[in-house]
PDB file of C-alpha atoms in Angstrom:
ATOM      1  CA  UNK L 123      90.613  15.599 173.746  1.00 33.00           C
ATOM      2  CA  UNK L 124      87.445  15.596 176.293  1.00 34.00           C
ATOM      3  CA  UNK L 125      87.768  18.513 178.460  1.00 32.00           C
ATOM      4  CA  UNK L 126      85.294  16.639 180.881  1.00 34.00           C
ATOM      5  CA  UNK L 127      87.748  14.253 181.512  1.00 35.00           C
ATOM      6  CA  UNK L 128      89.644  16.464 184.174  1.00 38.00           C
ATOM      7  CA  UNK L 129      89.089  14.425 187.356  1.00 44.00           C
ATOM      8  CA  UNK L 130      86.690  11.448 188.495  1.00 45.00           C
ATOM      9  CA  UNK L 131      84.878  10.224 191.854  1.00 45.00           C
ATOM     10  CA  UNK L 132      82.825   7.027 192.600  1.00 46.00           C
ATOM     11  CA  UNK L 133      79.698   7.654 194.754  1.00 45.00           C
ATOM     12  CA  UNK L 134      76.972   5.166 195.803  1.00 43.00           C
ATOM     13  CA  UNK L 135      73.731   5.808 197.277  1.00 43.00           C
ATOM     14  CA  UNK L 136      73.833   4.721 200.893  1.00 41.00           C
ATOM     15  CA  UNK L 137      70.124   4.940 201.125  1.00 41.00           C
ATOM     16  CA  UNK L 138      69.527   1.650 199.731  1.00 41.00           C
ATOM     17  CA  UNK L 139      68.554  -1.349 202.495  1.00 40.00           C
ATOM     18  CA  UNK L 140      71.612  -3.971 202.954  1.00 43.00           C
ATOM     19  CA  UNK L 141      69.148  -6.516 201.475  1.00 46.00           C
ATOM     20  CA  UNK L 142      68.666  -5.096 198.182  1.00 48.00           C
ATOM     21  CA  UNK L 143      70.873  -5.955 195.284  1.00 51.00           C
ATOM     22  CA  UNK L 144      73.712  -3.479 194.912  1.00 59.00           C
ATOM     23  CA  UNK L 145      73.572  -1.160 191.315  1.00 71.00           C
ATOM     24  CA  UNK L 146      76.258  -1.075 189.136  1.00 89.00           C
ATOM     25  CA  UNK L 147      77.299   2.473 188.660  1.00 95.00           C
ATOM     26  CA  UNK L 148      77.725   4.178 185.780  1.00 97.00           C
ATOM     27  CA  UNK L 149      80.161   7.101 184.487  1.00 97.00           C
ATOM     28  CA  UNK L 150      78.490  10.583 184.023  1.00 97.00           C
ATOM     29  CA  UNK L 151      79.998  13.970 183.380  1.00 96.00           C
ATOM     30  CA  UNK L 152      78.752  16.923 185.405  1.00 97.00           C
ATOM     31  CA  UNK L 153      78.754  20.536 185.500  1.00 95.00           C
ATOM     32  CA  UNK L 154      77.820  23.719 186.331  1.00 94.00           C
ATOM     33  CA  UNK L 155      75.154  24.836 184.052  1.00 92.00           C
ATOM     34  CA  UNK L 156      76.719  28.264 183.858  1.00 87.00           C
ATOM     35  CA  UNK L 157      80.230  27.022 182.833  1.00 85.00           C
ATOM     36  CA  UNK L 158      80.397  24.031 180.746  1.00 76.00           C
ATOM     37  CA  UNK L 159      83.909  24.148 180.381  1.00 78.00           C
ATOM     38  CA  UNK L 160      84.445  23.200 184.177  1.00 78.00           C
ATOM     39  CA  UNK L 161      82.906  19.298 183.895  1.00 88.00           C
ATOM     40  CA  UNK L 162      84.124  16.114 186.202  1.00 95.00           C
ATOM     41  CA  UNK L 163      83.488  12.399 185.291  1.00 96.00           C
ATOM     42  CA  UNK L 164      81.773  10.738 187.950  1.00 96.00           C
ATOM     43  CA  UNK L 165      80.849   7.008 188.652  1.00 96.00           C
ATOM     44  CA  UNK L 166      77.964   6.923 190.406  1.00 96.00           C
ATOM     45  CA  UNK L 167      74.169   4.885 191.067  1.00 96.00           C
ATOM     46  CA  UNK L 168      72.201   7.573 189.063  1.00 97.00           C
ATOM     47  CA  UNK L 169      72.120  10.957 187.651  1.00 97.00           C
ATOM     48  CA  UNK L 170      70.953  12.417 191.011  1.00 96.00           C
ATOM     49  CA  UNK L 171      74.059  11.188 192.820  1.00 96.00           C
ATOM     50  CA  UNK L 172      76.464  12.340 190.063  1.00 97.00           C
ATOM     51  CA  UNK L 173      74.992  15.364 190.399  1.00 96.00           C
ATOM     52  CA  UNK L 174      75.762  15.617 194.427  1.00 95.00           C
ATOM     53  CA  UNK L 175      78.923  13.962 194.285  1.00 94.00           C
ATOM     54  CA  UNK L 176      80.033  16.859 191.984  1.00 95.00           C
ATOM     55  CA  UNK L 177      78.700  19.258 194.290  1.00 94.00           C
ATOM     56  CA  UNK L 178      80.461  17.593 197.164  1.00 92.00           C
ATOM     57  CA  UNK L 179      83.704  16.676 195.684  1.00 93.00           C
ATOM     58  CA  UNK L 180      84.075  20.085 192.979  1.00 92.00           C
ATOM     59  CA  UNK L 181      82.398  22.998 195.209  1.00 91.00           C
ATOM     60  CA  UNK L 182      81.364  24.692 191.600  1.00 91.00           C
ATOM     61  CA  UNK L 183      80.341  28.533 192.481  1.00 89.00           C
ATOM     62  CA  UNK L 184      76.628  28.749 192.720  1.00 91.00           C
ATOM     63  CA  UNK L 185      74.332  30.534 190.388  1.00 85.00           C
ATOM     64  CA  UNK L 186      71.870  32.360 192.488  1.00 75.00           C
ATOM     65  CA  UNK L 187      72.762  32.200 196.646  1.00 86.00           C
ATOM     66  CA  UNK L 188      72.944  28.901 197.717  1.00 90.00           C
ATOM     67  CA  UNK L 189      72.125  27.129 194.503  1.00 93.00           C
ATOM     68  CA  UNK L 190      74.068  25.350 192.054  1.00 93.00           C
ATOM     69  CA  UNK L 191      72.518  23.621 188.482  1.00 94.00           C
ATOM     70  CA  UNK L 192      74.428  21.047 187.462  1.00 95.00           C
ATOM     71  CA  UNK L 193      74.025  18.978 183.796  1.00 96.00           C
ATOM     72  CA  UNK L 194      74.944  15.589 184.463  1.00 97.00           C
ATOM     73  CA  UNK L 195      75.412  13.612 181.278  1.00 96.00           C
ATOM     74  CA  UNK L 196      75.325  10.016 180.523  1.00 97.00           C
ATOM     75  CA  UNK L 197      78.550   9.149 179.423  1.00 96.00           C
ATOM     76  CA  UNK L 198      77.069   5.879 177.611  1.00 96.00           C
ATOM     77  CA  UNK L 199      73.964   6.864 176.338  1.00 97.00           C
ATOM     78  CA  UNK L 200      74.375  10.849 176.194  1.00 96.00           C
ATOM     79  CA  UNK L 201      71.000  11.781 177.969  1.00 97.00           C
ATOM     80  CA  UNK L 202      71.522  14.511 180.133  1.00 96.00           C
ATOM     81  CA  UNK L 203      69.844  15.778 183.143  1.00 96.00           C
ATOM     82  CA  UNK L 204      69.426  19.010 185.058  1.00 96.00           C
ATOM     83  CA  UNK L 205      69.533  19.656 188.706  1.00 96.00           C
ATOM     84  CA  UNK L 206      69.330  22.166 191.329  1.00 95.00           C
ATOM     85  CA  UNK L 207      71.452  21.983 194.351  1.00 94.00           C
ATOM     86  CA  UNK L 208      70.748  24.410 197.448  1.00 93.00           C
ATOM     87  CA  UNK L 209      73.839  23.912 199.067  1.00 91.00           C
ATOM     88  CA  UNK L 210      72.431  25.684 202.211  1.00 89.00           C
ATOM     89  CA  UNK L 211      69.815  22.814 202.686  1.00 90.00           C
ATOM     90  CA  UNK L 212      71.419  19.931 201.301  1.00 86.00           C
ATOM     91  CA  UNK L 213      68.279  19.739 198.700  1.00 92.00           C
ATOM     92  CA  UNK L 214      68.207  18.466 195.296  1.00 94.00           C
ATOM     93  CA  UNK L 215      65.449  19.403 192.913  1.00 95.00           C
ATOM     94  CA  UNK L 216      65.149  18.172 189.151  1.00 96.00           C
ATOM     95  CA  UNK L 217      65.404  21.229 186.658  1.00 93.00           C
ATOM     96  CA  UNK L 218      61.761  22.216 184.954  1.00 82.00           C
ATOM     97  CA  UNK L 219      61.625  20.069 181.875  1.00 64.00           C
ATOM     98  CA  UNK L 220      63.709  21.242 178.955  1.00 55.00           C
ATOM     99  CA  UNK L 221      65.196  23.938 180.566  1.00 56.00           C
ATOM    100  CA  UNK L 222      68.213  24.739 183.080  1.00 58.00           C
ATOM    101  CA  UNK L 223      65.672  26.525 185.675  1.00 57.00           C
ATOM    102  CA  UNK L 224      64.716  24.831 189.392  1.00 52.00           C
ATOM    103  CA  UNK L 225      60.614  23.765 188.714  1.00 51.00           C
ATOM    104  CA  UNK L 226      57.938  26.876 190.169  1.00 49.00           C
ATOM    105  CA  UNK L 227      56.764  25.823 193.197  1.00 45.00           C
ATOM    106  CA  UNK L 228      53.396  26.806 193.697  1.00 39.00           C
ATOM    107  CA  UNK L 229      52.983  30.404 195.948  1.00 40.00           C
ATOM    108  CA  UNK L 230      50.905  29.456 199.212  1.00 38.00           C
ATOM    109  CA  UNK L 231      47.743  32.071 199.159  1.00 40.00           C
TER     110      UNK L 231
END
């Protein structure tokens, strides 16, 4: 039995111009980074709206204030990706590479 197969949403990106060729979503899993155990399928464009649709639709508890890192996993190919949502802003920021951590932003001096 998955337990990632608890519930499922289909998102598209609405950014996209009416002239270009729609995408064919894909299914992902995605969840928090802190609790595995809590993961959604999602059909979405891309890893970076599976990972905002889950946000949207789930409401997972954040990690640190506002933010939330989500694993969203390829449910094809198995490549995973890591996110950071701020759910205060709205923002989404890829995880530093290899780990489950937002990327350093560099301290203005």
């Amino acid at each position: 039995m998955n337990p990632f197969r608890l519930g499922r949403v289909q998102v598209t990106d609405h950014q996209e111009s009416s002239s270009m060729p729609t995408s064919e979503l894909s299914r992902y899993c995605a969840y928090p980074a802190h609790d595995g155990a809590h993961g959604h399928e999602v059909e979405a464009e891309g890893f970076a709206a599976a990972a905002l649709s889950f946000v949207q639709v789930w409401h997972p508890a954040p990690d640190d204030g506002d933010e939330v890192t989500v694993i969203v996993r390829d449910q094809a190919s198995g490549e995973q990706q890591c996110f950071v949502v701020d759910l205060g802003a709205g923002a989404l920021e890829p995880c530093d590479s290899g780990s489950h951590r937002p990327r350093a932003t560099a301290a203005a001096g």
